[in-house]
mmCIF file of C-alpha atoms in Angstrom:
data_model
loop_
_atom_site.group_PDB
_atom_site.id
_atom_site.type_symbol
_atom_site.label_atom_id
_atom_site.label_comp_id
_atom_site.label_asym_id
_atom_site.label_seq_id
_atom_site.Cartn_x
_atom_site.Cartn_y
_atom_site.Cartn_z
ATOM 1 C CA MET X 6 0.000 0.000 0.000
ATOM 2 C CA ALA X 7 1.736 3.175 -1.163
ATOM 3 C CA ASN X 8 0.853 6.396 0.605
ATOM 4 C CA ASN X 9 4.219 8.111 0.344
ATOM 5 C CA ASP X 10 2.759 11.428 -0.745
ATOM 6 C CA LYS X 11 0.552 11.890 2.349
ATOM 7 C CA THR X 12 1.481 12.653 5.947
ATOM 8 C CA ILE X 13 -0.417 11.634 9.067
ATOM 9 C CA LEU X 14 0.164 13.486 12.320
ATOM 10 C CA VAL X 15 -0.043 11.112 15.276
ATOM 11 C CA ILE X 16 -0.828 12.845 18.553
ATOM 12 C CA GLY X 17 0.333 10.911 21.610
ATOM 13 C CA ALA X 18 2.745 8.957 19.449
ATOM 14 C CA THR X 19 4.780 7.563 22.349
ATOM 15 C CA GLY X 20 1.750 6.019 24.071
ATOM 16 C CA ASN X 21 0.335 2.540 23.471
ATOM 17 C CA GLN X 22 -2.313 3.500 20.904
ATOM 18 C CA GLY X 23 -0.314 6.272 19.266
ATOM 19 C CA GLY X 24 2.770 4.081 19.079
ATOM 20 C CA ALA X 25 0.803 1.216 17.542
ATOM 21 C CA THR X 26 -0.722 3.585 14.997
ATOM 22 C CA THR X 27 2.664 5.056 14.091
ATOM 23 C CA THR X 28 4.128 1.580 13.601
ATOM 24 C CA ARG X 29 1.273 0.420 11.372
ATOM 25 C CA LEU X 30 1.176 3.599 9.281
ATOM 26 C CA LEU X 31 4.914 3.449 8.646
ATOM 27 C CA ALA X 32 4.612 -0.210 7.635
ATOM 28 C CA ASP X 33 1.846 0.749 5.201
ATOM 29 C CA GLY X 34 3.978 3.407 3.535
ATOM 30 C CA TRP X 35 2.580 6.602 5.041
ATOM 31 C CA ARG X 36 4.706 9.522 6.058
ATOM 32 C CA VAL X 37 4.228 9.920 9.801
ATOM 33 C CA ARG X 38 4.767 13.026 11.872
ATOM 34 C CA ALA X 39 4.931 11.882 15.495
ATOM 35 C CA MET X 40 4.081 14.528 18.073
ATOM 36 C CA THR X 41 5.362 14.239 21.617
ATOM 37 C CA ARG X 42 6.076 16.552 24.526
ATOM 38 C CA ASP X 43 9.549 14.989 24.858
ATOM 39 C CA PRO X 44 11.129 14.704 21.397
ATOM 40 C CA ALA X 45 14.523 13.980 22.962
ATOM 41 C CA GLY X 46 13.298 10.996 24.977
ATOM 42 C CA PRO X 47 14.074 7.342 24.203
ATOM 43 C CA ALA X 48 10.535 6.558 22.982
ATOM 44 C CA ALA X 49 10.708 9.442 20.500
ATOM 45 C CA ALA X 50 14.191 8.348 19.395
ATOM 46 C CA ALA X 51 12.814 4.885 18.616
ATOM 47 C CA LEU X 52 10.065 6.417 16.474
ATOM 48 C CA ALA X 53 12.607 8.505 14.597
ATOM 49 C CA ALA X 54 14.763 5.437 14.014
ATOM 50 C CA ALA X 55 11.712 3.687 12.573
ATOM 51 C CA GLY X 56 11.236 6.495 10.068
ATOM 52 C CA ALA X 57 8.859 8.946 11.713
ATOM 53 C CA GLU X 58 9.375 12.701 11.700
ATOM 54 C CA VAL X 59 9.341 13.576 15.408
ATOM 55 C CA VAL X 60 8.045 17.004 16.407
ATOM 56 C CA ALA X 61 7.497 18.693 19.735
ATOM 57 C CA GLY X 62 3.930 19.494 20.704
ATOM 58 C CA ASP X 63 1.637 19.845 23.674
ATOM 59 C CA MET X 64 -2.124 19.327 23.578
ATOM 60 C CA ALA X 65 -2.456 22.038 26.207
ATOM 61 C CA GLN X 66 -0.836 24.547 23.815
ATOM 62 C CA PRO X 67 -2.951 24.989 20.664
ATOM 63 C CA ALA X 68 -0.241 26.873 18.777
ATOM 64 C CA THR X 69 1.983 23.777 18.797
ATOM 65 C CA LEU X 70 -0.909 21.716 17.422
ATOM 66 C CA LEU X 71 -1.431 24.149 14.558
ATOM 67 C CA ASP X 72 2.266 24.025 13.713
ATOM 68 C CA GLY X 73 2.281 20.228 13.794
ATOM 69 C CA MET X 74 -0.682 19.987 11.437
ATOM 70 C CA ARG X 75 0.745 22.118 8.658
ATOM 71 C CA GLY X 76 0.633 20.162 5.408
ATOM 72 C CA VAL X 77 -0.778 16.932 6.850
ATOM 73 C CA TYR X 78 -3.506 14.829 5.262
ATOM 74 C CA GLY X 79 -4.785 13.245 8.468
ATOM 75 C CA VAL X 80 -4.579 13.362 12.249
ATOM 76 C CA PHE X 81 -4.766 10.533 14.770
ATOM 77 C CA SER X 82 -5.848 11.895 18.151
ATOM 78 C CA VAL X 83 -5.690 10.152 21.512
ATOM 79 C CA GLN X 84 -5.543 11.710 24.968
ATOM 80 C CA PRO X 85 -4.417 10.327 28.311
ATOM 81 C CA THR X 86 -7.178 9.738 30.788
ATOM 82 C CA GLN X 87 -7.272 10.454 34.492
ATOM 83 C CA GLY X 88 -4.779 8.194 36.249
ATOM 84 C CA SER X 89 -2.806 7.362 33.090
ATOM 85 C CA ALA X 90 0.898 6.746 33.552
ATOM 86 C CA GLY X 91 2.945 9.878 33.004
ATOM 87 C CA THR X 92 0.138 12.357 33.692
ATOM 88 C CA PRO X 93 0.409 14.860 36.542
ATOM 89 C CA ALA X 94 -1.265 13.856 39.803
ATOM 90 C CA ASP X 95 -3.810 16.640 39.343
ATOM 91 C CA PHE X 96 -4.723 15.650 35.758
ATOM 92 C CA THR X 97 -8.508 15.241 35.514
ATOM 93 C CA VAL X 98 -11.151 14.274 32.970
ATOM 94 C CA HIS X 99 -11.667 18.020 32.429
ATOM 95 C CA ASP X 100 -8.071 18.278 31.230
ATOM 96 C CA GLU X 101 -8.619 15.305 28.930
ATOM 97 C CA ILE X 102 -11.685 16.979 27.428
ATOM 98 C CA ARG X 103 -9.869 20.282 26.980
ATOM 99 C CA TRP X 104 -6.911 18.588 25.275
ATOM 100 C CA GLY X 105 -9.166 16.542 22.985
ATOM 101 C CA ARG X 106 -11.123 19.615 21.971
ATOM 102 C CA ASN X 107 -7.899 21.538 21.350
ATOM 103 C CA VAL X 108 -6.742 18.876 18.881
ATOM 104 C CA ALA X 109 -10.094 18.816 17.094
ATOM 105 C CA ASP X 110 -10.219 22.617 16.909
ATOM 106 C CA ALA X 111 -6.734 22.725 15.388
ATOM 107 C CA ALA X 112 -7.697 20.084 12.818
ATOM 108 C CA LYS X 113 -10.731 22.133 11.858
ATOM 109 C CA ALA X 114 -8.654 25.296 11.535
ATOM 110 C CA MET X 115 -6.074 23.522 9.375
ATOM 111 C CA GLU X 116 -8.740 21.852 7.197
ATOM 112 C CA VAL X 117 -7.421 18.346 7.845
ATOM 113 C CA SER X 118 -8.901 15.831 5.383
ATOM 114 C CA HIS X 119 -9.380 12.922 7.802
ATOM 115 C CA PHE X 120 -9.466 12.972 11.602
ATOM 116 C CA VAL X 121 -9.324 9.679 13.511
ATOM 117 C CA TYR X 122 -10.166 9.877 17.205
ATOM 118 C CA ALA X 123 -9.478 7.065 19.687
ATOM 119 C CA SER X 124 -12.399 7.087 22.107
ATOM 120 C CA VAL X 125 -13.586 4.102 24.197
ATOM 121 C CA GLY X 126 -16.113 1.310 23.866
ATOM 122 C CA GLY X 127 -19.592 2.294 25.033
ATOM 123 C CA ALA X 128 -18.876 6.024 25.018
ATOM 124 C CA GLU X 129 -22.255 6.714 23.431
ATOM 125 C CA ARG X 130 -24.293 4.541 25.834
ATOM 126 C CA GLY X 131 -24.542 6.750 28.919
ATOM 127 C CA SER X 132 -22.295 4.738 31.224
ATOM 128 C CA GLY X 133 -21.981 7.475 33.839
ATOM 129 C CA VAL X 134 -18.283 6.576 34.192
ATOM 130 C CA PRO X 135 -16.274 9.837 34.213
ATOM 131 C CA ASN X 136 -13.397 8.697 31.996
ATOM 132 C CA VAL X 137 -15.879 7.264 29.498
ATOM 133 C CA GLU X 138 -18.174 10.282 29.505
ATOM 134 C CA SER X 139 -15.128 12.503 28.896
ATOM 135 C CA LYS X 140 -14.517 10.763 25.587
ATOM 136 C CA TRP X 141 -18.183 11.085 24.624
ATOM 137 C CA SER X 142 -17.845 14.829 25.238
ATOM 138 C CA ILE X 143 -14.888 14.952 22.851
ATOM 139 C CA GLU X 144 -16.813 12.886 20.274
ATOM 140 C CA GLN X 145 -19.710 15.348 20.440
ATOM 141 C CA HIS X 146 -17.321 18.268 19.932
ATOM 142 C CA ILE X 147 -15.833 16.584 16.854
ATOM 143 C CA ALA X 148 -19.352 16.106 15.468
ATOM 144 C CA GLU X 149 -20.274 19.751 16.149
ATOM 145 C CA LEU X 150 -17.199 20.864 14.197
ATOM 146 C CA GLU X 151 -18.343 18.688 11.271
ATOM 147 C CA LEU X 152 -14.871 17.256 10.879
ATOM 148 C CA PRO X 153 -14.433 14.446 8.338
ATOM 149 C CA ALA X 154 -13.840 11.969 11.139
ATOM 150 C CA THR X 155 -13.687 8.333 12.126
ATOM 151 C CA VAL X 156 -14.187 7.413 15.770
ATOM 152 C CA LEU X 157 -12.546 4.226 17.036
ATOM 153 C CA ARG X 158 -13.953 2.896 20.310
ATOM 154 C CA PRO X 159 -11.546 0.277 21.682
ATOM 155 C CA VAL X 160 -12.750 -1.843 24.593
ATOM 156 C CA SER X 161 -10.477 -2.832 27.493
ATOM 157 C CA PHE X 162 -6.918 -3.611 26.460
ATOM 158 C CA MET X 163 -5.418 -7.085 26.669
ATOM 159 C CA GLU X 164 -2.333 -5.425 28.104
ATOM 160 C CA MET X 165 -4.332 -4.760 31.280
ATOM 161 C CA CYS X 166 -4.018 -8.479 32.082
ATOM 162 C CA ALA X 167 -0.306 -7.875 32.687
ATOM 163 C CA SER X 168 -0.958 -4.775 34.780
ATOM 164 C CA PRO X 169 -0.054 -4.767 38.491
ATOM 165 C CA PHE X 170 -3.565 -3.460 39.122
ATOM 166 C CA PHE X 171 -5.040 -6.787 37.983
ATOM 167 C CA LEU X 172 -2.185 -9.324 38.147
ATOM 168 C CA ARG X 173 -0.998 -9.332 41.745
ATOM 169 C CA ASP X 174 0.699 -11.958 43.897
ATOM 170 C CA GLY X 175 0.344 -14.516 41.125
ATOM 171 C CA LYS X 176 -3.419 -14.027 40.913
ATOM 172 C CA LEU X 177 -5.719 -12.421 38.353
ATOM 173 C CA MET X 178 -7.838 -10.056 40.425
ATOM 174 C CA LEU X 179 -10.818 -8.354 38.777
ATOM 175 C CA ALA X 180 -14.111 -6.883 39.920
ATOM 176 C CA ILE X 181 -15.864 -8.675 37.053
ATOM 177 C CA ARG X 182 -18.276 -11.473 37.967
ATOM 178 C CA PRO X 183 -16.944 -14.931 37.004
ATOM 179 C CA GLU X 184 -19.755 -15.576 34.513
ATOM 180 C CA VAL X 185 -19.499 -12.218 32.695
ATOM 181 C CA PRO X 186 -17.635 -12.156 29.334
ATOM 182 C CA TRP X 187 -15.166 -9.279 29.118
ATOM 183 C CA GLN X 188 -14.340 -7.938 25.667
ATOM 184 C CA LEU X 189 -10.667 -7.144 25.106
ATOM 185 C CA VAL X 190 -8.503 -5.778 22.302
ATOM 186 C CA ALA X 191 -4.756 -5.681 21.686
ATOM 187 C CA ALA X 192 -3.377 -2.136 21.516
ATOM 188 C CA ALA X 193 -1.662 -3.017 18.228
ATOM 189 C CA ASP X 194 -5.046 -3.636 16.624
ATOM 190 C CA VAL X 195 -6.128 -0.053 17.289
ATOM 191 C CA GLY X 196 -3.215 0.907 15.046
ATOM 192 C CA HIS X 197 -4.442 -1.499 12.378
ATOM 193 C CA PHE X 198 -7.944 -0.025 12.382
ATOM 194 C CA ALA X 199 -6.591 3.536 12.340
ATOM 195 C CA ALA X 200 -4.486 2.656 9.295
ATOM 196 C CA LEU X 201 -7.504 1.032 7.626
ATOM 197 C CA ALA X 202 -9.547 4.170 8.217
ATOM 198 C CA PHE X 203 -6.910 6.451 6.691
ATOM 199 C CA ALA X 204 -6.434 4.140 3.702
ATOM 200 C CA ARG X 205 -10.178 3.719 3.016
ATOM 201 C CA PRO X 206 -11.844 7.030 3.899
ATOM 202 C CA GLY X 207 -14.874 6.294 1.750
ATOM 203 C CA GLU X 208 -15.743 3.412 4.089
ATOM 204 C CA PHE X 209 -14.724 4.964 7.383
ATOM 205 C CA VAL X 210 -15.375 8.734 7.406
ATOM 206 C CA GLY X 211 -18.506 9.397 9.425
ATOM 207 C CA LYS X 212 -18.317 6.015 11.190
ATOM 208 C CA ALA X 213 -17.857 5.101 14.852
ATOM 209 C CA ILE X 214 -16.584 1.559 15.408
ATOM 210 C CA GLU X 215 -16.338 -0.353 18.687
ATOM 211 C CA ILE X 216 -13.227 -2.564 18.555
ATOM 212 C CA ALA X 217 -12.595 -5.876 20.329
ATOM 213 C CA GLY X 218 -10.635 -8.992 19.438
ATOM 214 C CA ASP X 219 -11.952 -11.451 22.013
ATOM 215 C CA SER X 220 -14.597 -11.975 24.693
ATOM 216 C CA LEU X 221 -13.714 -14.158 27.676
ATOM 217 C CA THR X 222 -14.865 -14.597 31.249
ATOM 218 C CA PRO X 223 -12.234 -13.995 33.947
ATOM 219 C CA PRO X 224 -11.776 -17.745 34.619
ATOM 220 C CA GLN X 225 -11.222 -18.253 30.869
ATOM 221 C CA LEU X 226 -8.603 -15.490 30.903
ATOM 222 C CA ALA X 227 -6.833 -17.133 33.837
ATOM 223 C CA ALA X 228 -6.900 -20.501 32.041
ATOM 224 C CA ALA X 229 -5.441 -18.943 28.883
ATOM 225 C CA ILE X 230 -2.633 -17.357 30.887
ATOM 226 C CA ARG X 231 -1.905 -20.700 32.556
ATOM 227 C CA GLU X 232 -1.841 -22.476 29.193
ATOM 228 C CA ALA X 233 0.530 -19.902 27.674
ATOM 229 C CA THR X 234 2.926 -19.451 30.596
ATOM 230 C CA GLY X 235 2.726 -22.654 32.599
ATOM 231 C CA HIS X 236 1.981 -20.590 35.712
ATOM 232 C CA ASP X 237 -1.126 -21.433 37.705
ATOM 233 C CA VAL X 238 -2.813 -18.028 37.869
ATOM 234 C CA PRO X 239 -6.100 -18.355 39.757
ATOM 235 C CA TYR X 240 -8.874 -15.854 39.259
ATOM 236 C CA VAL X 241 -9.833 -14.060 42.462
ATOM 237 C CA PRO X 242 -13.014 -11.959 42.197
ATOM 238 C CA VAL X 243 -12.786 -8.520 43.809
ATOM 239 C CA PRO X 244 -16.110 -7.442 45.358
ATOM 240 C CA VAL X 245 -17.262 -4.239 43.668
ATOM 241 C CA ASP X 246 -18.526 -2.901 46.994
ATOM 242 C CA ALA X 247 -15.048 -3.284 48.485
ATOM 243 C CA LEU X 248 -13.583 -1.409 45.512
ATOM 244 C CA ARG X 249 -16.213 1.283 45.963
ATOM 245 C CA GLN X 250 -14.755 2.192 49.359
ATOM 246 C CA ILE X 251 -11.405 3.174 47.854
ATOM 247 C CA ASN X 252 -12.219 4.032 44.206
ATOM 248 C CA PRO X 253 -15.851 4.996 43.550
ATOM 249 C CA ASP X 254 -15.209 5.795 39.880
ATOM 250 C CA GLY X 255 -13.497 2.455 39.336
ATOM 251 C CA ALA X 256 -16.399 0.675 41.004
ATOM 252 C CA ARG X 257 -18.845 2.521 38.743
ATOM 253 C CA ALA X 258 -16.887 1.299 35.722
ATOM 254 C CA PHE X 259 -17.044 -2.319 36.872
ATOM 255 C CA ASP X 260 -20.737 -2.001 37.691
ATOM 256 C CA TRP X 261 -21.236 -0.967 34.071
ATOM 257 C CA LEU X 262 -19.028 -3.775 32.722
ATOM 258 C CA ASN X 263 -20.893 -6.353 34.812
ATOM 259 C CA ASP X 264 -24.384 -5.155 33.943
ATOM 260 C CA LYS X 265 -24.078 -3.780 30.375
ATOM 261 C CA GLY X 266 -20.548 -4.023 29.052
ATOM 262 C CA TYR X 267 -19.090 -3.691 25.592
ATOM 263 C CA GLN X 268 -20.913 -4.557 22.372
ATOM 264 C CA ALA X 269 -18.262 -4.919 19.666
ATOM 265 C CA ASP X 270 -19.177 -7.223 16.758
ATOM 266 C CA ILE X 271 -15.988 -9.282 16.705
ATOM 267 C CA ASP X 272 -16.926 -11.358 13.663
ATOM 268 C CA ALA X 273 -17.588 -8.232 11.582
ATOM 269 C CA LEU X 274 -14.339 -6.682 12.799
ATOM 270 C CA ARG X 275 -12.382 -9.793 11.833
ATOM 271 C CA ALA X 276 -13.884 -9.599 8.359
ATOM 272 C CA LEU X 277 -12.381 -6.102 8.067
ATOM 273 C CA HIS X 278 -9.077 -7.073 9.703
ATOM 274 C CA PRO X 279 -8.497 -10.849 9.389
ATOM 275 C CA ASP X 280 -5.382 -10.746 11.597
ATOM 276 C CA LEU X 281 -7.329 -9.256 14.534
ATOM 277 C CA MET X 282 -5.772 -10.829 17.625
ATOM 278 C CA SER X 283 -7.610 -13.135 19.991
ATOM 279 C CA PHE X 284 -6.348 -13.278 23.578
ATOM 280 C CA ASP X 285 -4.501 -16.529 22.811
ATOM 281 C CA THR X 286 -2.862 -14.924 19.769
ATOM 282 C CA TRP X 287 -1.868 -11.864 21.793
ATOM 283 C CA LEU X 288 -0.320 -14.091 24.458
ATOM 284 C CA ALA X 289 1.616 -16.049 21.844
ATOM 285 C CA ARG X 290 2.926 -12.950 20.057
ATOM 286 C CA VAL X 291 3.660 -10.429 22.795
ATOM 287 C CA GLY X 292 1.570 -11.043 25.903
ATOM 288 C CA LYS X 293 3.339 -14.053 27.374
ATOM 289 C CA GLU X 294 6.501 -12.030 27.953
ATOM 290 C CA LYS X 295 4.524 -9.185 29.537
ATOM 291 C CA VAL X 296 2.568 -11.525 31.800
ATOM 292 C CA GLU X 297 5.660 -13.440 32.895
ATOM 293 C CA ALA X 298 7.410 -10.161 33.717
ATOM 294 C CA ALA X 299 4.402 -9.155 35.840
ATOM 295 C CA LEU X 300 4.351 -12.531 37.620
ATOM 296 C CA THR X 301 8.036 -12.245 38.557
ATOM 297 C CA ARG X 302 7.973 -8.640 39.775
#
């Protein structure tokens, strides 16, 4: 796929979704301008070595966004959410909304041809979860601007199963009921769908797509981890009411996952992207190493 004459600006290029998108776009032959607040850092250096043009930018400073968008065909936009690694302790969903709107406003001002926004699964379904509602607010702003846009709504990331928040003391600990299927997606597959959207605007502009690669109950996840790693990783349910005492917003999110949850059409997604990773595939390709590292911390 040759796209050498067009440039995509990737906002948040050193994060999981932005990094995956940069990698996929470069592989598909696009020119990529990777925006980061720390262009001298090791993550930015790796992007440059891979062929990206690294530029400094800050979503809190609209002038840097305008500069970064000069001459680009498309923009991939993703913001950190409250509690994300690397954000200041006082970073809130209001900051996320402001940053997301800043990027969309700059894209409108620069007449960008295709804007791809990474939101979250269920953003449009009134979850009441603050860091989901924040993304819905950004989606609504993009719609009000009438940007030629595609909204990607990834569900929970498979990488979370190697997170110390959920994999602790050799146990998988989640506030999801044992019988409830949990939809998951590999971060790399967000990059694949972003690249698809940019390559096929006629199919994707104006669309919002919930993205998942698998749907498994917590005991099934634990069994898959055991099969891949050889480690017995039991599933230990965390009572939502206990979580509510220390993290009300987190409890609200798990209430929603238990009672409503994600609704991605995985079969239809795999028809669009045949290499869409299942949890077993993710473990075999990259996840096993991440999980084993978490188990041996």
